[in-house]
């Protein structure tokens, strides 16, 4: 078995490096000469625990995570986390204050919107401290991060956490900074689509989570990094008395952490791919190097789009909120987008359709997308613009 | 890449057929000549949806599931289901009766015990209609299924569901029949460790679920089969008013079913292994054939244990509750179990240690364990007995 690395720009599940897939395929049949494949060994065996510990260690090293934080793995993806954040952050806040906390959501795209909706559904008093749709032409479009001076953040006495999505894959909006929040309020972020593309200061956060299927590995595992002190809990009866919903055990962070992510059966094979991906980043020089590569690739794309004759490409996202990970644009004119996609396909480039909810073109520029793929696409962006 | 099929008897994650692993490894690199591996394609692409639909179709065919039932996939394993059962079955019952239902649990081993504990934790009025520990020497051991005449089942007016675990992997207790429950009460079972080892009448059940990592595939996906009429729901506000906890969206059955298991990112690669496993069973003649094989293999093991000189092997489980899937026994005498395990290992047989909570020996006899492996083990059981 071998493969030619494709020129694929899908938004996730996304491309993986060829050498990692080769290694994973081999490990699926016979892992470390154990005679068993990695999908067959017990998660609690020495080999299984080592997979978990290895992935934790490489994440810790790459992101320079101090001992005051825990790394753990969950199932259920980002959507599972939308709920898990509610249960767990409200429980921590209740221990600290004896109250049911409120929550601030910075809604800058469809994923933070979904997270806010789930919190509301689960009974949280949600404050949309930012609603980036307001002020857009139709009141529904995302494409900007409003200035922090306009945010209506709640007080530390009442607010358990501030939630935001660091990179919105659908609309292509990425935070260029870490939001400032009042002292004592925990900052929570969904980094599913841009984690491992740049270094960041974890100590600004109470919780960072990321579904694995974009920049880290395959679907089926979510990486969580939490400030250890947020794992303390009041009695569950006290939470119920405060009207705070209890998590199902599979989303109860203290239970998962106490058991080194092995309270129940974790998909070890999927975790192993996280290990391979993070070890490869370390071998390649770490996140500073990857960050430079990610930024250079994104710059090439935006430069080409901006350099095209006016009106050919329409980048909706404001310049200072443009995502390095998901470059989103439309091509005005009947049949133009189809012609662009068809031409790309003829040249061996796929996965460029925009999200079904917004249409247009979306170029996902995750870590596994090579500079060669980006160069080919930039060439096509230029050629298409010249011919149109 | 190739492999020699090991003689492995682990309880799960468990052995997979070599040809399925070969196919899966190849599909990880390039699936159906798409140029992309199966971990990289979008779950919502035509190829991705086809993986889900194919796995559903083979499960439907194998288990002869009528159109009045839905098949769907979740993340979170059996432990996730312990909670999901509560949220979803109570919601169905509330629609029917306007009340918060109670639940009967038949506790015959540690998994049904954990399920009952989780239901209690989530606020259900749990009735232990069976507690198989009662009557055992220490009040803690499992090893029997009490006669149905002794069960204290609740009434249909009050009881949302009766829950049991069809095969308890830790203690090796398996139901030889489907429990009878009062008309109108839904029967729910955890078949994680014996599904696809025998045919059964799905119409007796409201819900059957099974973590994939024993007889169906790899960890990371749970198969659920539900009676369609149980997917109807009252308004969520009505549930909250009744004190019924809301599920996180990832465990909300109607949301998952409405989206063909693709509400959020399903690990398609792991689902594909389910398809490969179920298609292979169909190709091999279906569940009647597999059932005969499973029973023949189990009989060989129990016959060998029973034929040994009295006192060499101690089968704790009563004869009519013995699991075909997990053959559990102890070997009385200082150092005897270690000698048995060491001798097995010398002969190339591993995964025979009992669960860490109970010790002893456990032979898992899942579908992927070959007759040759069983014959080798029977030979060692005989040899060890003769030499001791």
XYZ file of C-alpha atoms in Angstrom:
776
model
C 0.000 0.000 0.000
C 1.196 3.465 -0.782
C -0.367 6.723 -1.747
C 0.250 9.934 -3.628
C -0.589 12.818 -1.344
C -3.733 14.480 -2.745
C -4.278 18.215 -3.147
C -7.273 18.336 -0.861
C -8.647 21.391 0.934
C -11.661 19.951 2.775
C -12.660 21.572 6.079
C -12.730 18.411 8.117
C -12.373 15.558 8.522
C -9.266 16.762 6.771
C -6.076 15.600 5.174
C -3.445 13.733 7.178
C 0.264 13.509 6.344
C 0.991 10.474 4.179
C 3.735 9.135 6.447
C 1.361 9.217 9.428
C -1.271 7.266 7.547
C 1.357 4.719 6.493
C 2.441 4.286 10.103
C -1.163 4.099 11.344
C -2.086 1.495 8.731
C 0.854 -0.628 9.811
C -0.014 -0.199 13.500
C -3.567 -1.283 12.767
C -2.230 -4.709 11.813
C 0.580 -5.185 14.303
C 1.428 -2.576 16.896
C 4.979 -2.530 18.244
C 5.443 -6.187 17.363
C 2.803 -7.162 19.903
C 1.139 -9.379 17.302
C -2.058 -7.386 17.839
C -3.276 -4.331 16.008
C -3.878 -1.061 17.781
C -7.653 -1.405 17.450
C -7.522 -4.700 19.302
C -5.463 -4.065 22.407
C -7.044 -3.210 25.721
C -7.109 0.495 26.525
C -5.948 -0.506 30.014
C -3.006 -2.639 28.900
C 0.510 -1.237 29.265
C 0.590 -0.571 25.514
C -2.801 1.128 25.594
C -1.954 3.384 28.527
C 1.318 4.235 26.816
C -0.566 5.496 23.766
C -2.563 7.871 25.964
C 0.466 8.997 27.939
C 2.526 9.545 24.799
C -0.139 11.709 23.171
C -0.491 13.733 26.372
C 3.265 14.218 26.602
C 3.666 15.483 23.034
C 0.709 17.869 23.385
C 2.156 19.128 26.668
C 5.539 19.718 25.077
C 4.232 21.335 21.888
C 1.876 23.731 23.654
C 4.189 24.309 26.658
C 1.451 23.345 29.081
C 2.397 23.769 32.746
C 1.660 21.224 35.470
C -1.261 23.336 36.666
C -3.208 22.042 33.650
C -4.522 18.589 32.764
C -4.750 17.127 29.276
C -7.448 14.575 28.622
C -9.428 12.962 25.799
C -13.163 12.658 25.308
C -15.500 11.214 22.713
C -18.387 13.212 21.231
C -16.483 15.889 19.310
C -16.959 19.626 19.574
C -20.723 19.217 19.848
C -20.254 17.061 22.933
C -18.085 19.803 24.385
C -20.781 22.429 23.858
C -22.724 20.547 26.529
C -19.737 19.482 28.613
C -18.637 23.098 29.073
C -21.992 23.925 30.663
C -22.030 21.062 33.138
C -18.421 21.358 34.168
C -17.824 25.094 34.275
C -21.081 25.725 36.146
C -20.095 23.071 38.684
C -16.699 24.700 39.275
C -18.310 28.100 39.664
C -20.876 26.700 42.113
C -18.070 25.374 44.309
C -16.428 28.804 44.334
C -19.552 30.925 44.824
C -22.400 28.675 45.925
C -24.354 30.034 42.959
C -25.464 29.002 39.506
C -23.295 31.043 37.194
C -24.256 32.838 34.044
C -22.194 32.583 30.858
C -20.987 35.040 28.248
C -20.768 33.867 24.651
C -18.847 35.699 21.939
C -20.779 34.618 18.858
C -18.675 35.167 15.744
C -19.803 32.238 13.590
C -22.035 29.205 13.417
C -20.026 27.079 15.860
C -20.055 29.592 18.708
C -23.719 30.155 17.864
C -24.456 26.440 18.258
C -22.513 26.374 21.528
C -24.576 29.289 22.863
C -27.811 27.608 21.773
C -26.870 24.387 23.550
C -26.033 26.285 26.751
C -29.416 28.016 26.594
C -31.131 24.688 25.979
C -29.452 23.220 29.061
C -30.796 26.044 31.206
C -27.898 28.484 31.348
C -28.580 32.199 31.545
C -26.613 33.038 28.388
C -25.464 36.549 27.605
C -24.483 37.098 23.976
C -21.677 39.497 24.861
C -20.882 39.566 21.157
C -23.296 38.832 18.332
C -21.319 39.453 15.174
C -24.412 39.047 12.993
C -25.708 42.378 14.263
C -24.718 45.134 11.924
C -24.288 42.813 8.945
C -26.440 43.603 5.900
C -28.952 40.794 6.497
C -28.499 40.468 10.260
C -27.415 36.838 9.744
C -23.956 36.886 8.198
C -20.708 36.427 10.031
C -17.471 37.997 8.908
C -16.197 40.237 11.664
C -15.072 40.289 15.269
C -16.562 43.404 16.845
C -14.159 45.617 18.772
C -13.726 44.515 22.416
C -14.928 47.951 23.562
C -18.418 46.924 22.378
C -18.531 43.587 24.226
C -21.071 43.362 27.063
C -19.190 41.010 29.388
C -20.809 40.112 32.697
C -19.205 40.542 36.101
C -16.937 38.025 37.799
C -19.462 37.715 40.623
C -22.107 36.322 38.287
C -20.283 34.902 35.290
C -18.854 31.408 35.320
C -17.127 31.652 31.962
C -16.652 33.491 28.688
C -16.893 31.224 25.663
C -15.639 31.792 22.140
C -14.591 29.842 19.069
C -11.012 30.714 18.175
C -11.521 29.862 14.504
C -14.896 29.630 12.816
C -14.537 27.159 9.951
C -17.782 27.971 8.143
C -17.387 31.723 7.756
C -13.589 31.826 8.015
C -13.318 34.144 11.028
C -10.336 33.722 13.365
C -9.412 35.633 16.501
C -6.055 37.376 16.025
C -5.732 37.743 19.808
C -6.832 36.066 23.029
C -9.839 37.930 24.444
C -9.359 39.768 27.722
C -11.907 38.786 30.361
C -12.550 40.069 33.875
C -10.264 38.630 36.562
C -11.816 35.498 38.026
C -13.923 34.644 34.976
C -12.773 31.523 33.164
C -12.040 31.767 29.451
C -13.165 28.781 27.370
C -12.415 28.252 23.717
C -13.108 25.845 20.905
C -9.856 25.467 18.935
C -11.059 22.501 16.874
C -9.916 23.979 13.586
C -6.770 25.925 14.436
C -5.076 24.200 17.354
C -1.457 23.288 16.606
C -1.244 25.993 13.948
C 0.271 28.550 16.323
C 1.673 28.871 19.817
C -0.579 30.410 22.462
C -0.540 31.111 26.174
C -2.600 28.379 27.806
C -2.516 30.192 31.158
C -5.055 32.671 29.807
C -7.598 29.849 29.643
C -9.730 27.795 31.969
C -10.450 25.282 29.206
C -9.360 24.716 25.627
C -10.853 21.919 23.569
C -10.432 20.682 20.019
C -12.041 17.931 17.985
C -9.170 16.002 16.421
C -10.354 15.746 12.833
C -8.871 18.914 11.383
C -5.353 19.580 12.566
C -4.658 16.767 15.020
C -5.924 13.450 13.771
C -9.062 11.562 12.875
C -12.631 12.019 14.076
C -13.581 10.213 17.270
C -11.492 11.978 19.892
C -11.562 15.454 21.396
C -8.507 16.921 23.107
C -9.204 18.924 26.279
C -6.801 21.041 28.299
C -8.155 22.291 31.600
C -6.876 24.313 34.524
C -6.603 21.730 37.309
C -8.360 23.861 39.902
C -11.532 23.735 37.765
C -11.792 20.007 38.428
C -12.917 20.478 42.031
C -16.632 19.978 42.570
C -19.311 20.452 45.192
C -21.520 17.471 46.022
C -23.776 16.541 43.116
C -26.834 17.013 45.325
C -25.772 20.643 45.812
C -25.558 21.118 42.051
C -29.031 19.660 41.584
C -30.355 21.971 44.302
C -28.931 24.947 42.394
C -30.611 23.819 39.174
C -27.301 22.911 37.556
C -27.662 19.876 35.284
C -25.373 16.908 35.960
C -23.233 15.649 33.104
C -23.525 12.127 31.858
C -20.453 10.363 33.269
C -18.765 10.341 29.854
C -18.725 14.162 29.925
C -17.802 14.542 33.599
C -14.304 16.022 33.457
C -13.208 15.007 36.992
C -14.209 11.381 36.344
C -12.335 11.300 33.048
C -9.213 13.006 34.420
C -9.083 10.852 37.541
C -8.961 7.805 35.266
C -6.336 9.162 32.846
C -9.023 9.353 30.116
C -9.658 5.627 30.539
C -12.796 5.614 32.648
C -14.476 3.914 29.730
C -13.122 2.551 26.468
C -11.255 5.278 24.639
C -10.584 4.691 20.929
C -6.852 4.172 21.351
C -6.190 3.917 17.623
C -7.614 7.401 17.105
C -5.564 8.728 20.030
C -2.435 7.190 18.507
C -2.887 9.302 15.380
C -2.860 12.368 17.632
C 0.441 11.152 19.040
C 1.916 10.629 15.578
C 0.780 14.069 14.418
C 2.077 15.915 17.446
C 5.382 14.024 17.499
C 5.857 14.948 13.837
C 5.318 18.627 14.652
C 7.933 18.408 17.389
C 10.356 16.700 15.000
C 9.746 19.465 12.475
C 10.707 22.201 14.914
C 7.598 22.821 16.986
C 4.754 25.301 16.786
C 6.826 28.388 15.987
C 7.907 26.700 12.779
C 4.402 25.475 12.006
C 2.981 28.916 12.728
C 5.320 30.514 10.207
C 4.351 27.909 7.612
C 0.625 28.361 8.293
C 0.870 32.125 8.038
C 2.962 32.032 4.879
C 0.486 29.667 3.199
C -2.489 31.808 4.214
C -0.766 34.982 3.073
C -0.156 33.520 -0.374
C -3.864 32.755 -0.705
C -5.137 36.121 0.512
C -2.508 37.987 -1.525
C -3.647 36.212 -4.684
C -7.311 36.918 -3.963
C -6.582 40.585 -3.165
C -4.382 41.006 -6.230
C -7.085 39.821 -8.629
C -8.971 42.443 -10.640
C -11.622 44.067 -8.486
C -14.850 42.094 -8.445
C -13.490 38.702 -9.427
C -13.205 37.383 -5.885
C -15.192 38.601 -2.929
C -13.660 38.029 0.515
C -16.484 38.678 2.956
C -14.441 38.502 6.136
C -12.881 41.748 7.350
C -9.128 41.846 6.911
C -8.209 41.687 10.619
C -10.527 38.730 11.312
C -9.501 36.608 8.351
C -8.853 32.998 9.210
C -5.491 31.485 8.368
C -7.175 28.093 8.415
C -10.282 28.577 6.279
C -9.995 31.081 3.469
C -13.557 31.850 2.410
C -14.647 33.798 -0.646
C -17.337 33.995 -3.285
C -16.999 34.448 -7.047
C -19.786 36.726 -8.232
C -21.408 35.921 -11.555
C -23.585 33.123 -12.924
C -21.690 29.813 -13.064
C -18.373 31.337 -11.990
C -17.980 29.295 -8.809
C -18.778 26.083 -10.645
C -16.209 26.979 -13.303
C -13.622 27.650 -10.595
C -14.335 24.345 -8.846
C -14.375 22.393 -12.120
C -11.079 23.911 -13.201
C -9.547 23.138 -9.824
C -10.718 19.550 -10.082
C -9.222 19.203 -13.558
C -5.941 20.288 -12.001
C -6.274 17.686 -9.239
C -7.519 19.973 -6.466
C -10.650 19.064 -4.491
C -12.528 19.853 -1.277
C -12.986 23.531 -2.160
C -16.752 23.886 -1.896
C -17.971 26.255 0.800
C -20.008 24.947 3.716
C -23.502 23.873 2.645
C -25.023 26.615 4.822
C -23.210 29.528 3.126
C -21.988 28.303 -0.281
C -19.050 29.939 -2.046
C -15.500 28.652 -1.971
C -13.588 27.594 1.111
C -9.904 26.755 1.109
C -8.935 24.906 4.247
C -5.291 25.444 5.002
C -4.634 22.997 7.807
C -1.202 21.748 8.793
C -1.317 18.740 6.465
C -1.994 20.890 3.391
C 1.395 21.266 1.721
C 2.942 24.418 0.344
C 2.926 22.678 -3.030
C -0.882 22.316 -2.849
C -1.213 25.993 -1.923
C 1.115 27.040 -4.738
C -0.914 25.037 -7.231
C -4.099 26.648 -5.975
C -2.628 30.154 -6.020
C -1.629 29.503 -9.601
C -5.210 28.531 -10.422
C -6.616 31.561 -8.549
C -4.381 33.769 -10.704
C -5.152 31.947 -13.946
C -8.892 31.988 -13.316
C -8.836 35.704 -12.475
C -6.881 36.483 -15.645
C -9.272 34.502 -17.831
C -12.490 35.869 -16.414
C 2.119 -5.362 5.626
C 0.681 -8.701 6.677
C 0.021 -10.468 9.901
C -0.274 -13.874 11.464
C -3.586 -14.057 13.286
C -2.795 -14.184 17.024
C -4.402 -16.527 19.558
C -5.818 -13.754 21.685
C -8.701 -14.018 24.128
C -8.953 -10.473 25.506
C -12.359 -9.204 26.589
C -12.317 -6.012 24.587
C -11.171 -4.139 22.655
C -10.911 -7.538 21.072
C -9.513 -9.384 18.113
C -10.616 -8.516 14.593
C -10.449 -10.821 11.557
C -7.139 -10.413 9.713
C -8.771 -9.798 6.320
C -10.856 -6.972 7.783
C -7.788 -5.299 9.244
C -5.999 -5.623 5.906
C -8.923 -4.005 4.126
C -9.228 -1.267 6.763
C -5.510 -0.477 6.597
C -5.746 -0.124 2.839
C -8.870 2.051 3.115
C -7.055 4.293 5.593
C -4.650 5.260 2.821
C -6.947 5.389 -0.200
C -10.628 4.636 0.039
C -12.380 3.405 -3.097
C -9.770 5.045 -5.293
C -10.866 8.486 -4.113
C -7.237 9.385 -3.433
C -8.202 10.128 0.159
C -8.125 7.831 3.138
C -11.263 6.992 5.068
C -10.152 9.075 8.057
C -9.911 12.139 5.831
C -13.177 12.288 3.921
C -16.102 14.369 5.075
C -18.750 12.445 6.978
C -21.282 14.354 4.852
C -19.715 13.524 1.473
C -21.397 10.914 -0.714
C -18.677 8.427 0.251
C -19.082 9.212 3.939
C -22.850 8.860 3.936
C -22.476 5.627 2.001
C -20.313 4.194 4.790
C -23.058 4.919 7.312
C -25.830 3.616 5.063
C -23.888 0.454 4.231
C -23.260 -0.370 7.877
C -26.924 0.224 8.688
C -28.023 -2.001 5.794
C -25.848 -4.950 6.799
C -26.907 -4.696 10.454
C -30.540 -4.532 9.354
C -30.138 -7.596 7.164
C -28.155 -9.646 9.689
C -30.498 -8.982 12.604
C -33.683 -8.987 10.471
C -34.682 -5.579 11.755
C -38.101 -4.402 10.549
C -38.832 -0.893 9.282
C -40.463 -0.032 12.610
C -36.936 0.247 14.054
C -34.121 2.718 13.439
C -30.416 1.900 13.482
C -28.015 4.666 14.449
C -24.497 5.257 15.725
C -23.267 7.205 18.732
C -19.955 8.005 20.332
C -19.333 7.479 24.048
C -19.528 3.690 24.282
C -21.679 1.664 26.620
C -21.024 4.112 29.447
C -22.480 6.921 27.345
C -25.532 4.758 26.780
C -26.050 4.229 30.507
C -26.903 7.935 30.615
C -28.568 8.137 27.194
C -31.074 5.452 28.163
C -32.243 7.576 31.073
C -32.727 10.796 29.121
C -34.371 9.200 26.121
C -36.570 6.520 27.621
C -37.889 8.874 30.285
C -38.723 11.427 27.603
C -40.687 8.855 25.572
C -42.568 7.742 28.663
C -43.378 11.347 29.570
C -44.967 11.870 26.164
C -47.120 8.771 26.662
C -48.126 9.346 30.275
C -47.319 12.935 31.219
C -45.272 11.516 34.086
C -41.680 10.930 35.086
C -41.272 7.187 34.812
C -39.463 4.843 37.118
C -37.074 2.193 35.865
C -36.447 -1.454 36.666
C -32.891 -2.745 36.508
C -31.981 -6.424 36.407
C -28.527 -6.347 37.964
C -26.619 -9.522 37.107
C -23.079 -8.180 36.865
C -20.907 -5.109 37.089
C -22.118 -3.499 33.841
C -25.808 -3.572 34.692
C -24.782 -2.418 38.173
C -22.982 0.604 36.715
C -25.959 1.366 34.479
C -28.292 1.305 37.496
C -25.921 3.543 39.455
C -25.815 6.086 36.634
C -29.610 6.129 36.381
C -29.835 6.747 40.124
C -27.231 9.501 39.859
C -29.271 11.198 37.139
C -32.333 11.250 39.358
C -34.261 8.181 38.267
C -36.312 6.245 40.803
C -34.509 2.965 40.187
C -35.967 -0.349 41.286
C -33.444 -3.190 41.433
C -35.943 -5.786 40.250
C -33.069 -8.249 40.300
C -29.946 -8.001 42.415
C -28.008 -11.162 41.683
C -25.481 -10.406 44.416
C -28.099 -11.186 47.030
C -27.841 -14.764 48.107
C -24.190 -15.081 47.092
C -21.761 -16.085 49.836
C -20.305 -12.581 50.306
C -23.290 -10.588 49.054
C -21.081 -9.121 46.314
C -20.436 -11.844 43.771
C -22.258 -12.307 40.505
C -22.737 -15.678 38.903
C -26.427 -16.340 38.531
C -29.629 -15.036 36.974
C -32.361 -15.406 39.595
C -35.562 -17.097 38.457
C -38.027 -14.660 36.854
C -40.630 -15.610 39.464
C -38.497 -13.720 42.012
C -38.195 -10.482 39.990
C -39.960 -7.443 41.429
C -40.941 -5.677 38.203
C -42.911 -2.436 38.448
C -46.222 -1.756 36.743
C -46.651 -0.444 33.204
C -48.364 2.650 34.616
C -45.223 3.712 36.469
C -42.301 2.050 34.745
C -40.675 3.541 31.673
C -38.351 0.647 30.994
C -36.728 -2.553 32.192
C -32.951 -2.587 31.705
C -30.601 -5.529 31.625
C -27.193 -6.484 30.272
C -27.532 -9.474 27.948
C -23.963 -10.629 28.582
C -21.870 -9.562 31.541
C -18.239 -9.696 30.450
C -16.636 -9.456 33.882
C -18.406 -12.290 35.641
C -19.330 -14.287 32.531
C -23.107 -14.309 32.995
C -25.331 -14.370 29.895
C -29.095 -14.411 29.589
C -30.218 -17.623 27.845
C -33.583 -15.988 27.092
C -35.150 -12.573 26.515
C -36.818 -11.393 29.737
C -40.599 -11.080 29.749
C -41.799 -7.653 30.836
C -45.279 -6.235 31.403
C -47.107 -5.117 28.254
C -46.340 -1.447 27.579
C -42.998 -1.399 29.409
C -40.008 -0.978 27.114
C -37.216 -3.515 27.319
C -33.689 -2.099 27.019
C -30.524 -4.144 26.783
C -26.785 -3.726 26.570
C -25.530 -6.295 24.040
C -22.022 -4.839 23.816
C -20.314 -8.172 24.256
C -22.605 -10.683 22.573
C -24.352 -8.909 19.720
C -23.882 -10.674 16.379
C -23.173 -13.956 18.151
C -26.777 -15.148 17.848
C -30.079 -14.253 16.222
C -32.694 -12.601 18.441
C -36.146 -11.095 18.108
C -35.653 -7.320 18.029
C -39.406 -6.736 18.326
C -39.208 -7.694 21.995
C -37.101 -4.579 22.597
C -37.544 -0.855 22.805
C -33.784 -0.327 22.573
C -30.709 -2.479 22.012
C -27.245 -0.965 22.113
C -23.736 -2.300 21.742
C -20.296 -0.760 21.948
C -18.463 -1.889 18.840
C -15.164 -3.008 20.317
C -15.934 -6.644 21.076
C -17.873 -8.355 18.319
C -18.490 -5.588 15.789
C -15.448 -3.434 15.275
C -13.156 -0.990 17.011
C -13.773 1.285 19.983
C -15.260 4.685 19.198
C -18.746 3.825 17.958
C -21.842 2.416 19.622
C -24.572 0.737 17.589
C -28.140 1.530 18.654
C -31.373 -0.052 17.459
C -34.525 1.658 18.648
C -38.254 1.239 18.131
C -39.209 4.260 16.017
C -42.183 5.211 18.146
C -39.809 5.867 21.079
C -38.289 8.784 19.172
C -41.325 11.019 19.712
C -40.862 13.637 22.418
C -42.814 16.200 24.399
C -41.497 19.771 24.446
C -38.219 20.019 26.325
C -39.762 22.555 28.700
C -42.303 19.900 29.693
C -39.505 17.459 30.453
C -37.728 20.024 32.604
C -41.003 20.713 34.456
C -41.285 17.001 35.233
C -37.716 16.885 36.582
C -36.471 14.812 33.666
C -32.897 15.752 32.739
C -32.244 16.795 29.140
C -29.587 14.927 27.224
C -26.588 16.695 25.764
C -27.337 16.919 22.041
C -24.810 14.184 21.260
C -26.926 11.738 23.274
C -30.323 12.961 22.054
C -31.623 10.046 19.996
C -34.166 12.009 17.898
C -31.498 14.551 16.884
C -29.075 11.810 15.896
C -31.659 9.747 13.998
C -33.091 12.767 12.154
C -29.583 13.433 10.831
C -28.781 9.835 9.844
C -26.179 9.696 12.664
C -24.383 12.673 11.101
C -25.590 15.512 13.311
C -21.964 15.949 14.280
C -18.777 14.351 13.043
C -19.074 10.584 13.307
C -15.809 8.604 13.109
C -16.525 7.159 9.679
C -13.428 4.951 9.673
C -14.632 3.193 12.814
C -18.119 2.796 11.316
C -16.575 1.281 8.192
C -15.060 -1.525 10.260
C -18.578 -2.309 11.468
C -19.656 -2.552 7.837
C -16.765 -4.875 6.984
C -17.478 -7.102 9.975
C -21.199 -7.369 9.344
C -20.784 -7.915 5.598
C -18.346 -10.731 6.369
C -20.911 -12.375 8.658
C -23.510 -12.179 5.877
C -21.033 -13.674 3.411
C -20.331 -16.491 5.846
C -23.999 -17.479 6.085
C -25.509 -15.080 8.618
C -26.179 -15.254 12.330
C -27.550 -18.811 12.438
C -24.183 -20.019 11.201
C -22.280 -17.734 13.571
C -24.491 -18.806 16.464
C -23.696 -22.481 15.845
C -19.980 -21.660 15.721
C -20.136 -19.566 18.908
C -22.010 -22.275 20.774
C -19.716 -25.045 19.572
C -16.624 -23.099 20.643
C -18.118 -22.312 24.072
C -19.193 -25.919 24.565
C -15.664 -27.145 23.898
C -14.337 -24.840 26.596
C -16.929 -25.665 29.240
C -16.738 -29.386 28.445
C -12.974 -29.324 28.989
C -13.321 -27.426 32.266
C -16.089 -29.749 33.495
C -14.176 -32.874 32.462
C -11.093 -31.947 34.473
C -10.537 -33.715 37.795
C -12.734 -32.159 40.453
C -11.149 -29.121 42.058
C -8.718 -28.217 39.290
C -10.974 -25.589 37.714
C -13.729 -23.707 39.462
C -16.524 -22.295 37.265
C -18.377 -19.861 39.490
C -21.265 -19.141 37.156
C -24.285 -21.429 37.392
C -24.629 -23.781 34.435
C -27.736 -22.173 32.929
C -26.317 -18.616 33.100
C -22.900 -19.403 31.662
C -21.767 -16.947 29.041
C -20.839 -18.245 25.594
C -18.751 -15.110 25.163
C -16.708 -14.895 28.368
C -15.814 -18.187 29.990
C -14.748 -17.341 33.512
C -13.083 -19.650 36.014
C -10.568 -19.763 38.815
C -7.786 -22.273 39.468
C -7.560 -22.869 43.201
C -4.103 -23.285 44.710
C -1.067 -21.085 45.260
C 0.501 -20.022 41.958
C -1.791 -22.194 39.836
C -3.363 -19.367 37.824
C 0.028 -17.866 37.096
C 1.287 -21.263 35.944
C -1.757 -21.625 33.677
C -1.271 -18.160 32.167
C 2.480 -18.666 31.754
C 1.970 -22.000 30.026
C -0.653 -20.489 27.744
C 1.702 -17.680 26.833
C 4.491 -20.132 26.048
C 2.059 -21.761 23.619
C 1.253 -18.424 22.023
C -2.051 -17.711 23.771
C -2.639 -14.358 25.503
C -5.395 -12.132 26.885
C -6.573 -14.741 29.395
C -6.324 -12.791 32.654
C -9.634 -12.211 34.442
C -10.948 -8.686 34.882
C -8.907 -6.690 37.374
C -11.920 -6.463 39.717
C -12.411 -10.222 40.093
C -9.169 -11.938 39.053
C -9.095 -15.544 37.835
C -9.070 -16.592 34.201
C -11.368 -15.260 31.500
C -11.538 -16.726 28.012
C -13.281 -14.355 25.644
C -14.829 -16.260 22.793
C -15.930 -13.516 20.420
C -16.649 -14.036 16.735
C -13.098 -13.287 15.643
C -11.614 -15.971 17.924
C -11.028 -18.947 15.654
C -11.858 -22.576 16.319
C -8.152 -23.239 16.017
C -7.454 -20.847 18.910
C -10.141 -22.537 20.992
C -8.799 -26.011 20.156
C -5.309 -24.947 21.196
C -6.666 -23.590 24.463
C -8.780 -26.687 25.146
C -5.665 -28.751 24.635
C -3.837 -26.637 27.197
C -6.770 -26.803 29.639
C -6.580 -30.616 29.380
C -2.810 -30.781 29.613
C -2.689 -28.447 32.610
C -5.412 -30.431 34.409
C -3.565 -33.716 33.809
C -0.278 -32.321 35.073
C -1.586 -30.681 38.225
